[in-house]
Short mmCIF file of C-alpha atoms in Angstrom, two decimals:
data_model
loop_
_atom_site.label_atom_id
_atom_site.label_comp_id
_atom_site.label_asym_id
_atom_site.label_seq_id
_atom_site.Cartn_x
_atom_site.Cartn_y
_atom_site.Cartn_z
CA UNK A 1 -113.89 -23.95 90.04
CA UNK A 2 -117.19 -23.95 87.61
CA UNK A 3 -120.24 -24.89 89.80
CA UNK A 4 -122.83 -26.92 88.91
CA UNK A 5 -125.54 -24.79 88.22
CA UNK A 6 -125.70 -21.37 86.68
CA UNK A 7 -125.39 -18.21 88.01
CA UNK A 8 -128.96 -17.31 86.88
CA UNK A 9 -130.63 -19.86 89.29
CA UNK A 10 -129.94 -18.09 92.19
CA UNK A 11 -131.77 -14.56 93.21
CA UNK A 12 -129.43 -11.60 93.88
CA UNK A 13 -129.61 -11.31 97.55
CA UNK A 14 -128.21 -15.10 98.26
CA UNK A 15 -125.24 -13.59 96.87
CA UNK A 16 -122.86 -12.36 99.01
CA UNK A 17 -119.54 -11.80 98.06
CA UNK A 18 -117.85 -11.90 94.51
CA UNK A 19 -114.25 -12.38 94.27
CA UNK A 20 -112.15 -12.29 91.53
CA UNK A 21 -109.13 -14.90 91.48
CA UNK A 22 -106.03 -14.71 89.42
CA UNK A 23 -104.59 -18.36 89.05
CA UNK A 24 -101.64 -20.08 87.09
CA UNK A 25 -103.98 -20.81 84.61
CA UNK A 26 -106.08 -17.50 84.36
CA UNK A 27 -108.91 -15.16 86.43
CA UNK A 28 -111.88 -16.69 87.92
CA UNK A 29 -114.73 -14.97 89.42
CA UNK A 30 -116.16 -16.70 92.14
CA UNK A 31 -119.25 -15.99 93.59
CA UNK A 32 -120.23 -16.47 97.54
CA UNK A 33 -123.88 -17.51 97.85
CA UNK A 34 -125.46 -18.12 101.29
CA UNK A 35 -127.28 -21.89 101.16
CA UNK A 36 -127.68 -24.70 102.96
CA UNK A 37 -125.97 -27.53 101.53
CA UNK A 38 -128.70 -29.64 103.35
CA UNK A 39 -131.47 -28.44 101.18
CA UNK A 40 -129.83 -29.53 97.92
CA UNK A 41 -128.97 -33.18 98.62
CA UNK A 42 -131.71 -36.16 98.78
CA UNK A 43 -131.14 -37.73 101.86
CA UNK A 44 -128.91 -40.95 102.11
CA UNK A 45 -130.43 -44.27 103.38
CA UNK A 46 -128.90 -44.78 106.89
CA UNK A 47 -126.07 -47.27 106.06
CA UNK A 48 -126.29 -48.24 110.05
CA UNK A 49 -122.18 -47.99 109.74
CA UNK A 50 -119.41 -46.33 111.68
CA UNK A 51 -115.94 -46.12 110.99
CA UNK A 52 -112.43 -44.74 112.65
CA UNK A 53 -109.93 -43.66 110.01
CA UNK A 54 -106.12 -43.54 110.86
CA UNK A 55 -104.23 -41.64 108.44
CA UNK A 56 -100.80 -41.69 107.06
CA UNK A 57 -98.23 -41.38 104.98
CA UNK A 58 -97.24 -44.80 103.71
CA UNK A 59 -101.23 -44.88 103.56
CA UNK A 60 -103.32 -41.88 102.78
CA UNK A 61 -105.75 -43.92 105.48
CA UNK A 62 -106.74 -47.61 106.71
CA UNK A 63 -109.66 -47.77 108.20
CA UNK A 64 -111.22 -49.59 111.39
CA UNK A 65 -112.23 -52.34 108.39
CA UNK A 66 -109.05 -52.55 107.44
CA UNK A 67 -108.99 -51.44 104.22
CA UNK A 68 -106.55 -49.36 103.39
CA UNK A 69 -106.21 -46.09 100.16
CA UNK A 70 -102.46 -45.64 99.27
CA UNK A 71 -101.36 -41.79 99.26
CA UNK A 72 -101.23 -40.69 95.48
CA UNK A 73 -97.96 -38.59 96.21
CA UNK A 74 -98.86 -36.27 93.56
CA UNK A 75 -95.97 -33.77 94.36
CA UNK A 76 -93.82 -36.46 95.06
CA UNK A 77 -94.02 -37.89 91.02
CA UNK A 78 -93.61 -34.06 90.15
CA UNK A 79 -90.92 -32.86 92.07
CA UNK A 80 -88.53 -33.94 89.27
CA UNK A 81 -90.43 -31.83 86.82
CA UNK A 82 -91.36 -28.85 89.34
CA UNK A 83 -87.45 -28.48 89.64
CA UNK A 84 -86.58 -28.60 85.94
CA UNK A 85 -89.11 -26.12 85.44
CA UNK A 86 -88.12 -23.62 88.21
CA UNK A 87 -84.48 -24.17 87.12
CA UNK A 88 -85.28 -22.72 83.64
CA UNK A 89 -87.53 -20.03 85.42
CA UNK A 90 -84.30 -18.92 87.67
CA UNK A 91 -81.75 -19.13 84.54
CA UNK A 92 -83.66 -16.45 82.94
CA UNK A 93 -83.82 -13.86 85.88
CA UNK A 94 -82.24 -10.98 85.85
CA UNK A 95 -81.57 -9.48 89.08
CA UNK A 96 -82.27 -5.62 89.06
CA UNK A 97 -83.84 -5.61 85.17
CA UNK A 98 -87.10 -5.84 84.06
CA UNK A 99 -87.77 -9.36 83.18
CA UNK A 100 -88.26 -10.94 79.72
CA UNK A 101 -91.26 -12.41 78.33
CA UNK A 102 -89.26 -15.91 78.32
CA UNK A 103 -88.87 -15.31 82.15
CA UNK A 104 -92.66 -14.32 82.77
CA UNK A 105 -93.55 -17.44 80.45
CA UNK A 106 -91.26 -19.91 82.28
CA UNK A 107 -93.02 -18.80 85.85
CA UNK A 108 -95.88 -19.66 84.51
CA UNK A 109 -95.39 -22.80 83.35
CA UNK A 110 -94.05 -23.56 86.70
CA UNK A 111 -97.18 -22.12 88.56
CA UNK A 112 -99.25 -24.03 86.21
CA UNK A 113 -97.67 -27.35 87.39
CA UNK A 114 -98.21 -26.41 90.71
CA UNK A 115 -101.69 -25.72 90.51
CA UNK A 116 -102.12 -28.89 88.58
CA UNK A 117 -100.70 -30.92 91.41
CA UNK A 118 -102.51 -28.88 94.20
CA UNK A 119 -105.85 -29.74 92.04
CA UNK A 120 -104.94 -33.50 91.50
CA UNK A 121 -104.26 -33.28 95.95
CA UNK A 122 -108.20 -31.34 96.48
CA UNK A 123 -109.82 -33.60 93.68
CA UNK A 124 -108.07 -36.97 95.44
CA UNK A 125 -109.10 -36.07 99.04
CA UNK A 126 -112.67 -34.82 98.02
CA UNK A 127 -113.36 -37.96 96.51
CA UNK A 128 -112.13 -40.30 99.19
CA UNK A 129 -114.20 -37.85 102.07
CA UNK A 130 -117.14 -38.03 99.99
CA UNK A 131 -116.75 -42.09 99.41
CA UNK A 132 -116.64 -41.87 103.39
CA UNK A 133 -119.67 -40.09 104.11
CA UNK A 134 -121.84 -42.08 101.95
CA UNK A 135 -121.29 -45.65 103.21
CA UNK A 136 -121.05 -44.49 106.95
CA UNK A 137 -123.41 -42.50 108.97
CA UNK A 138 -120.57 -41.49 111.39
CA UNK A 139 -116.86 -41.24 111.09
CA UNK A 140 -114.31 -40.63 113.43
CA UNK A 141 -110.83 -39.19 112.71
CA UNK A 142 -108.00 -38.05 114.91
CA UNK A 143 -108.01 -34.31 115.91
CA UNK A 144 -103.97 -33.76 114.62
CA UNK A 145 -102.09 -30.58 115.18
CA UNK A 146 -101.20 -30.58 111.22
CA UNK A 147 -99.72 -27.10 112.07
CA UNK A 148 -97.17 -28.64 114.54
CA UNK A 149 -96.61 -31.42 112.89
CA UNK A 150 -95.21 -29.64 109.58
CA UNK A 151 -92.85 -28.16 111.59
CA UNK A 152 -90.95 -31.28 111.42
CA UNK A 153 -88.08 -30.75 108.30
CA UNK A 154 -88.33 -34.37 108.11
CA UNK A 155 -92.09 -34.98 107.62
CA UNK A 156 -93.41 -31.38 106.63
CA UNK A 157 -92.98 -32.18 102.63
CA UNK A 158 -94.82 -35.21 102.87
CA UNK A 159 -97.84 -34.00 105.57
CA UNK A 160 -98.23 -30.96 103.14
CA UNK A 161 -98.74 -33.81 99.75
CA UNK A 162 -100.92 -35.80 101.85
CA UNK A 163 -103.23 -33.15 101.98
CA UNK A 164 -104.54 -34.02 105.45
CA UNK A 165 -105.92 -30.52 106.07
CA UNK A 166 -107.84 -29.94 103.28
CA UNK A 167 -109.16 -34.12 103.56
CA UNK A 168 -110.20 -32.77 106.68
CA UNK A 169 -112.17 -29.86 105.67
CA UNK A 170 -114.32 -31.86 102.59
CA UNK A 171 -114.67 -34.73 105.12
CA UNK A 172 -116.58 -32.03 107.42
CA UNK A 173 -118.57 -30.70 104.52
CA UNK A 174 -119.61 -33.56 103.23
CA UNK A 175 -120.52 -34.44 106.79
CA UNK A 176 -122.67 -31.52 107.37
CA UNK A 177 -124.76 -31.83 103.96
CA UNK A 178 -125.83 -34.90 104.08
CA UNK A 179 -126.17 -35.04 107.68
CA UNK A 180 -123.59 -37.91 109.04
CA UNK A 181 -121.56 -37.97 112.39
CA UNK A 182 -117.94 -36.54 111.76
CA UNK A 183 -116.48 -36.67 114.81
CA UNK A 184 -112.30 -35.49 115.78
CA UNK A 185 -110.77 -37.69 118.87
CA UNK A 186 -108.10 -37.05 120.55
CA UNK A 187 -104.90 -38.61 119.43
CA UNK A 188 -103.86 -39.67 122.30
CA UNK A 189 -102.19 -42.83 122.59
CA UNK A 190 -104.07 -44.17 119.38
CA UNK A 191 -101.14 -46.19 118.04
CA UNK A 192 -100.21 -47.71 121.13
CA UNK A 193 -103.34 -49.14 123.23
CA UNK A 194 -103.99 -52.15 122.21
CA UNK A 195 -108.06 -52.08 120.83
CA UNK A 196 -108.50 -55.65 122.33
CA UNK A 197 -107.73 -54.66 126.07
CA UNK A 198 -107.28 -51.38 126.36
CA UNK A 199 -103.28 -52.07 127.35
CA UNK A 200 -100.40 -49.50 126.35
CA UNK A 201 -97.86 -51.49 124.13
CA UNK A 202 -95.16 -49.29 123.40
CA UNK A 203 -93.85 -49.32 120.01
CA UNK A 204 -91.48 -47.27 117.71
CA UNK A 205 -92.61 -45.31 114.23
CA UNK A 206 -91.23 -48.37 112.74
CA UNK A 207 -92.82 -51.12 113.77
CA UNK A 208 -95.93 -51.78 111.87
CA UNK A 209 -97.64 -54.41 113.56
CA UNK A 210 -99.08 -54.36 116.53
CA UNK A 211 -98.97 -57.26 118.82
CA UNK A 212 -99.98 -57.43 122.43
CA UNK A 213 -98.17 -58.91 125.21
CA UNK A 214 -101.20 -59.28 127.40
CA UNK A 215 -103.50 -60.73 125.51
CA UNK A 216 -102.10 -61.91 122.11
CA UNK A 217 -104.06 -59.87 119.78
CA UNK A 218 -102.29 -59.25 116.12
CA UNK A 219 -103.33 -56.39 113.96
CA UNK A 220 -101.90 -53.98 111.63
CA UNK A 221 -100.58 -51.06 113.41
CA UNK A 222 -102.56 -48.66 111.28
CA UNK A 223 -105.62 -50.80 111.89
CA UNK A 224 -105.34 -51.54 115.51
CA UNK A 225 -104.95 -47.10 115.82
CA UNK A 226 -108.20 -46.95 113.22
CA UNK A 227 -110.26 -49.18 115.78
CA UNK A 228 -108.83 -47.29 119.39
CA UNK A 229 -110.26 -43.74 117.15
CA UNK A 230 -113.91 -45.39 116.36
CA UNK A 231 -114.22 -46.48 119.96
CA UNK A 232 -113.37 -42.95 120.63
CA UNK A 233 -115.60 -41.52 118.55
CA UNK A 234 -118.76 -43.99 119.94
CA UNK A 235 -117.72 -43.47 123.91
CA UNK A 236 -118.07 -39.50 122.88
CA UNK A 237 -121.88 -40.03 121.64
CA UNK A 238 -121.84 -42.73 124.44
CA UNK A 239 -122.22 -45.69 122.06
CA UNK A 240 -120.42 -49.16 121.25
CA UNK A 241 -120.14 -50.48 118.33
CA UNK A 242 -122.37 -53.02 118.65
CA UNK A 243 -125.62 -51.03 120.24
CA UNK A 244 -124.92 -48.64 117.47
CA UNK A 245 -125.68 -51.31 114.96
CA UNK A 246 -128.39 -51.82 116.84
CA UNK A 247 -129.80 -48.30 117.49
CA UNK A 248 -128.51 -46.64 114.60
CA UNK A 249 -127.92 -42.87 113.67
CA UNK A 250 -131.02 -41.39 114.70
CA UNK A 251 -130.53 -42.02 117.84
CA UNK A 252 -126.92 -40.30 118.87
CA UNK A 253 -128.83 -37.00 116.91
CA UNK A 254 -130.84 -36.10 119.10
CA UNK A 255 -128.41 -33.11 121.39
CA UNK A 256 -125.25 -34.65 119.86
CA UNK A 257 -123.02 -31.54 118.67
CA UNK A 258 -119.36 -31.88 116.99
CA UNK A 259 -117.06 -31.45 119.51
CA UNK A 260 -114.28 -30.21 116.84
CA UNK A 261 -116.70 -27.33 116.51
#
């Protein structure tokens, strides 16, 4: 939470709002200042690249290139710890007295490992997002209802240490300030049209690779989604992949808006 420049290189009225935060770890203030990202980058050199991500939980993503970033599970590798830690926090309640200072100091050590683990999550996903927006000048990703979706018992634990949401947000940021395409798709049928011919091949959750009865194309499952969301993302700035090589970003600028905003 410590920015990169001081406080002192700003003038008083870009600041708008000061907040003061009380984490695991101790109060922050934090200071709102109105600035557009866009005037503190250098621009990139147009990388003449687009990509369609497909995330997941098995991977964190695999791309229309096929490479693929496993998920870190950072929860997931502390759960063991998180519960020995809230286990000695809940031996040392008392219900109905005022706590002890061994009670107040056991909460915290369990907030602390929370916030540790939410930090690992932000620092993970802004990395990968900003990784993203540097070697592509657009990127298209799936428009999920993350709300619905962690509704699910089954999945909710593991969509929440994914961190899809808040990949989503830096991914959009990043977008914005340095001034590539970031562009949500529908998720419609993603996994099952095949991204040769355009046919529906039904398949279950656990079948991972896609093969296609009507023309004989083979890909990953993840892969096969990750190319259906790039053509997506090109038909909705009314591209291909292959005149957008040609053409390049400048050209799907000019009018082009976000439709996730």
């Amino acid at each position: 939470m410590i920015g990169s420049r001081d406080i002192n290189y700003y003038q008083p009225d870009q600041i708008k709002r000061v907040r003061i935060l009380n984490r695991a770890d101790g109060y922050y203030v934090q200071f709102c200042i109105k600035l557009d990202p866009r005037e503190t980058v250098k621009p990139l050199t147009p990388s003449q690249k687009a990509t369609g991500i497909d995330v997941g939980l098995k991977f964190f993503l695999v791309d229309s290139e096929g490479h693929q970033i496993d998920c870190p599970n950072y929860y997931r590798k502390a759960e063991k710890q998180l519960n020995r830690l809230n286990k000695k926090k809940s031996k040392k309640y008392r219900k109905g007295k005022k706590q002890s200072r061994n009670y107040h100091k056991a909460r915290k050590r369990y907030a602390r490992k929370h916030l540790r683990v939410s930090r690992q999550r932000e620092e993970f996903v802004k990395s990968v997002a900003l990784r993203l927006v540097k070697s592509n000048d657009l990127i298209a990703y799936e428009n999920l209802n993350i709300k619905g979706m962690v509704k699910n018992r089954h999945l909710a634990k593991s969509i929440t240490d994914a961190g899809w949401s808040v990949f989503r947000q830096w991914l959009e940021y990043f977008g914005d300030k340095y001034g590539k395409l970031t562009i949500a798709v529908s998720p419609h049928n993603t996994s099952q049209n095949c991204s040769n011919c355009g046919q529906k091949v039904q398949k279950s959750l656990s079948t991972r690779t896609h093969v296609c009865p009507h023309c004989a194309y083979t890909d990953c499952r993840d892969r096969n989604a990750a190319l259906n969301i790039l053509q997506k993302g090109l038909s909705s700035v009314g591209r291909t992949h292959a005149n957008f090589k040609r053409f390049g970003r400048d050209s799907l600028l000019v009018g082009w808006r976000n439709p996730a905003c």
